Amino acid sequence: MKKPAPSVKAEKKTKRTPAEKTQQKSEKAASKASADLKDDRADKKASQKKSLRSAAKQLQKELDGRMNEVVARIRKETKAKLKEVVKEATRRLDGDTERMFEQALHTIIQHYDAPAPADEATAGAPAAPKKESKGSKTPKASAPRKSPASPTAAPVPARRAGRSS
């Protein structure tokens, strides 16, 4: 195989003018620069995305830390307030219970000291209670008492002085 002569090649190829060469070079440079710009923009966008993601993660960590601090503080304050409420409720309950016991004790004392209603058979008998003698076989509970409805009965005081508990 024979190679064509170099003179034949030169004839087929037309020579470009320096203006055409300059224009073609500038077109290549422009296309290369635009490709570089596109690559630079893509790289910048990717790096911005990465930095934004890392910043968002950092902010989320800080937010979570602050939220945990706030939650811990609220729990501590709530626990302290709850202790105060329980202490106050316990104090009031103790006071109420003490008053109820006092009322119950006074009611029992009044009931014990109040005369029992008289039987029909002893309605005409004197209203004074009888003292038992040592030889008496009648129990103290069955002894006749003054009737509160009786006209000779003395009013029963609401509180008896000298008795306390």
Coordinates of C-alpha atoms in Angstrom, one line a residue:
M1 CA 0.0 0.0 0.0
K2 CA 1.3 3.2 -1.0
K3 CA 0.8 6.4 0.8
P4 CA -0.3 9.4 -1.1
A5 CA 2.2 12.1 -1.5
P6 CA 2.2 15.0 0.9
S7 CA 1.5 17.4 -1.8
V8 CA -1.9 15.8 -2.5
K9 CA -2.9 16.2 1.1
A10 CA -2.1 19.8 1.2
E11 CA -4.2 20.4 -1.9
K12 CA -7.3 18.8 -0.3
K13 CA -7.0 20.8 2.8
T14 CA -7.7 24.4 2.5
K15 CA -5.7 26.8 4.6
R16 CA -7.5 28.9 7.2
T17 CA -6.9 32.5 7.6
P18 CA -5.5 33.8 10.9
A19 CA -8.9 35.3 11.6
E20 CA -10.6 32.0 11.3
K21 CA -8.0 30.4 13.4
T22 CA -8.5 33.0 16.1
Q23 CA -12.3 32.7 16.0
Q24 CA -12.1 28.9 16.3
K25 CA -9.7 29.1 19.2
S26 CA -12.0 31.6 21.0
E27 CA -15.0 29.3 20.4
K28 CA -13.0 26.4 21.9
A29 CA -12.0 28.5 24.8
A30 CA -15.5 29.7 25.4
S31 CA -16.9 26.2 25.3
K32 CA -14.2 25.0 27.6
A33 CA -14.8 28.0 30.0
S34 CA -18.5 27.3 30.0
A35 CA -17.9 23.7 30.8
D36 CA -15.6 24.7 33.6
L37 CA -18.2 27.2 34.9
K38 CA -20.8 24.5 34.9
D39 CA -18.5 22.1 36.7
D40 CA -17.5 24.9 39.2
R41 CA -21.2 25.7 39.8
A42 CA -22.0 22.0 40.3
D43 CA -19.1 21.6 42.7
K44 CA -20.1 24.8 44.6
K45 CA -23.7 23.6 44.8
A46 CA -22.6 20.2 46.1
S47 CA -20.2 21.8 48.7
Q48 CA -22.9 24.2 49.7
K49 CA -25.4 21.4 50.2
K50 CA -22.8 19.5 52.3
S51 CA -22.1 22.5 54.4
L52 CA -25.8 23.3 54.8
R53 CA -26.5 19.7 55.8
S54 CA -23.7 19.8 58.4
A55 CA -24.9 23.1 59.7
A56 CA -28.4 21.8 60.0
K57 CA -27.2 18.8 61.8
Q58 CA -25.2 21.0 64.2
L59 CA -28.2 23.2 64.8
Q60 CA -30.4 20.2 65.4
K61 CA -28.0 18.9 68.0
E62 CA -27.9 22.2 69.8
L63 CA -31.7 22.4 69.7
D64 CA -32.0 18.9 71.1
G65 CA -29.5 19.8 73.8
R66 CA -31.5 22.9 74.7
M67 CA -34.8 21.0 74.6
N68 CA -33.4 18.4 77.0
E69 CA -32.2 21.1 79.4
V70 CA -35.6 22.8 79.3
V71 CA -37.4 19.5 79.8
A72 CA -35.1 18.6 82.8
R73 CA -35.6 22.0 84.3
I74 CA -39.4 21.8 83.9
R75 CA -39.4 18.3 85.4
K76 CA -37.3 19.5 88.4
E77 CA -39.6 22.6 89.0
T78 CA -42.7 20.5 88.6
K79 CA -41.4 17.9 91.1
A80 CA -40.6 20.7 93.6
K81 CA -44.1 22.2 93.1
L82 CA -45.7 18.8 93.4
K83 CA -43.9 18.2 96.7
E84 CA -45.1 21.5 98.0
V85 CA -48.7 20.7 97.0
V86 CA -48.5 17.3 98.6
K87 CA -47.0 18.8 101.8
E88 CA -49.8 21.4 101.9
A89 CA -52.5 18.8 101.2
T90 CA -51.1 16.6 103.9
R91 CA -51.0 19.5 106.4
R92 CA -54.7 20.3 105.6
L93 CA -55.7 16.6 105.8
D94 CA -54.0 16.3 109.2
G95 CA -55.8 19.4 110.4
D96 CA -59.2 18.2 109.1
T97 CA -58.6 14.8 110.6
E98 CA -57.7 16.3 113.9
R99 CA -60.9 18.4 113.9
M100 CA -63.0 15.4 112.9
F101 CA -61.5 13.4 115.8
E102 CA -62.2 16.3 118.2
Q103 CA -65.8 16.5 116.9
A104 CA -66.3 12.7 117.2
L105 CA -64.8 12.8 120.8
H106 CA -67.1 15.7 121.8
T107 CA -70.1 13.9 120.3
I108 CA -69.2 10.7 122.2
I109 CA -68.7 12.7 125.4
Q110 CA -72.1 14.5 124.9
H111 CA -73.8 11.2 124.2
Y112 CA -72.3 9.6 127.3
D113 CA -73.1 12.5 129.6
A114 CA -76.6 13.1 128.1
P115 CA -79.5 11.5 130.1
A116 CA -81.1 8.5 128.5
P117 CA -84.8 8.6 127.7
A118 CA -87.0 7.3 130.5
D119 CA -89.1 4.2 130.2
E120 CA -92.9 4.5 130.4
A121 CA -92.9 2.7 133.7
T122 CA -90.5 5.1 135.3
A123 CA -91.9 8.3 133.8
G124 CA -93.5 9.3 137.1
A125 CA -90.3 8.4 139.1
P126 CA -87.9 11.1 140.2
A127 CA -85.5 12.2 137.5
A128 CA -82.3 12.0 139.7
P129 CA -80.1 9.0 138.9
K130 CA -79.6 6.5 141.6
K131 CA -76.2 5.7 142.9
E132 CA -75.3 2.0 143.0
S133 CA -74.4 0.5 146.3
K134 CA -71.6 -2.0 146.5
G135 CA -74.0 -4.9 146.9
S136 CA -76.2 -3.9 144.0
K137 CA -76.4 -6.4 141.2
T138 CA -77.9 -4.0 138.6
P139 CA -75.4 -3.0 136.0
K140 CA -74.6 0.6 135.6
A141 CA -75.9 0.7 132.0
S142 CA -79.4 -0.4 133.1
A143 CA -79.8 2.4 135.7
P144 CA -82.5 4.9 134.9
R145 CA -81.3 8.2 133.5
K146 CA -82.9 11.6 133.1
S147 CA -85.0 12.1 130.0
P148 CA -84.0 15.1 127.8
A149 CA -87.7 15.7 127.2
S150 CA -88.5 15.8 130.9
P151 CA -89.4 19.3 132.3
T152 CA -87.1 18.8 135.3
A153 CA -84.0 17.9 133.2
A154 CA -81.2 20.4 133.3
P155 CA -79.7 21.6 129.9
V156 CA -76.6 19.7 129.0
P157 CA -73.6 21.9 128.4
A158 CA -72.0 21.6 124.9
R159 CA -68.5 21.2 126.3
R160 CA -67.5 20.0 129.7
A161 CA -64.7 21.9 131.2
G162 CA -61.9 19.9 132.7
R163 CA -62.0 17.1 130.2
S164 CA -59.5 17.1 127.4
S165 CA -57.8 14.5 125.2

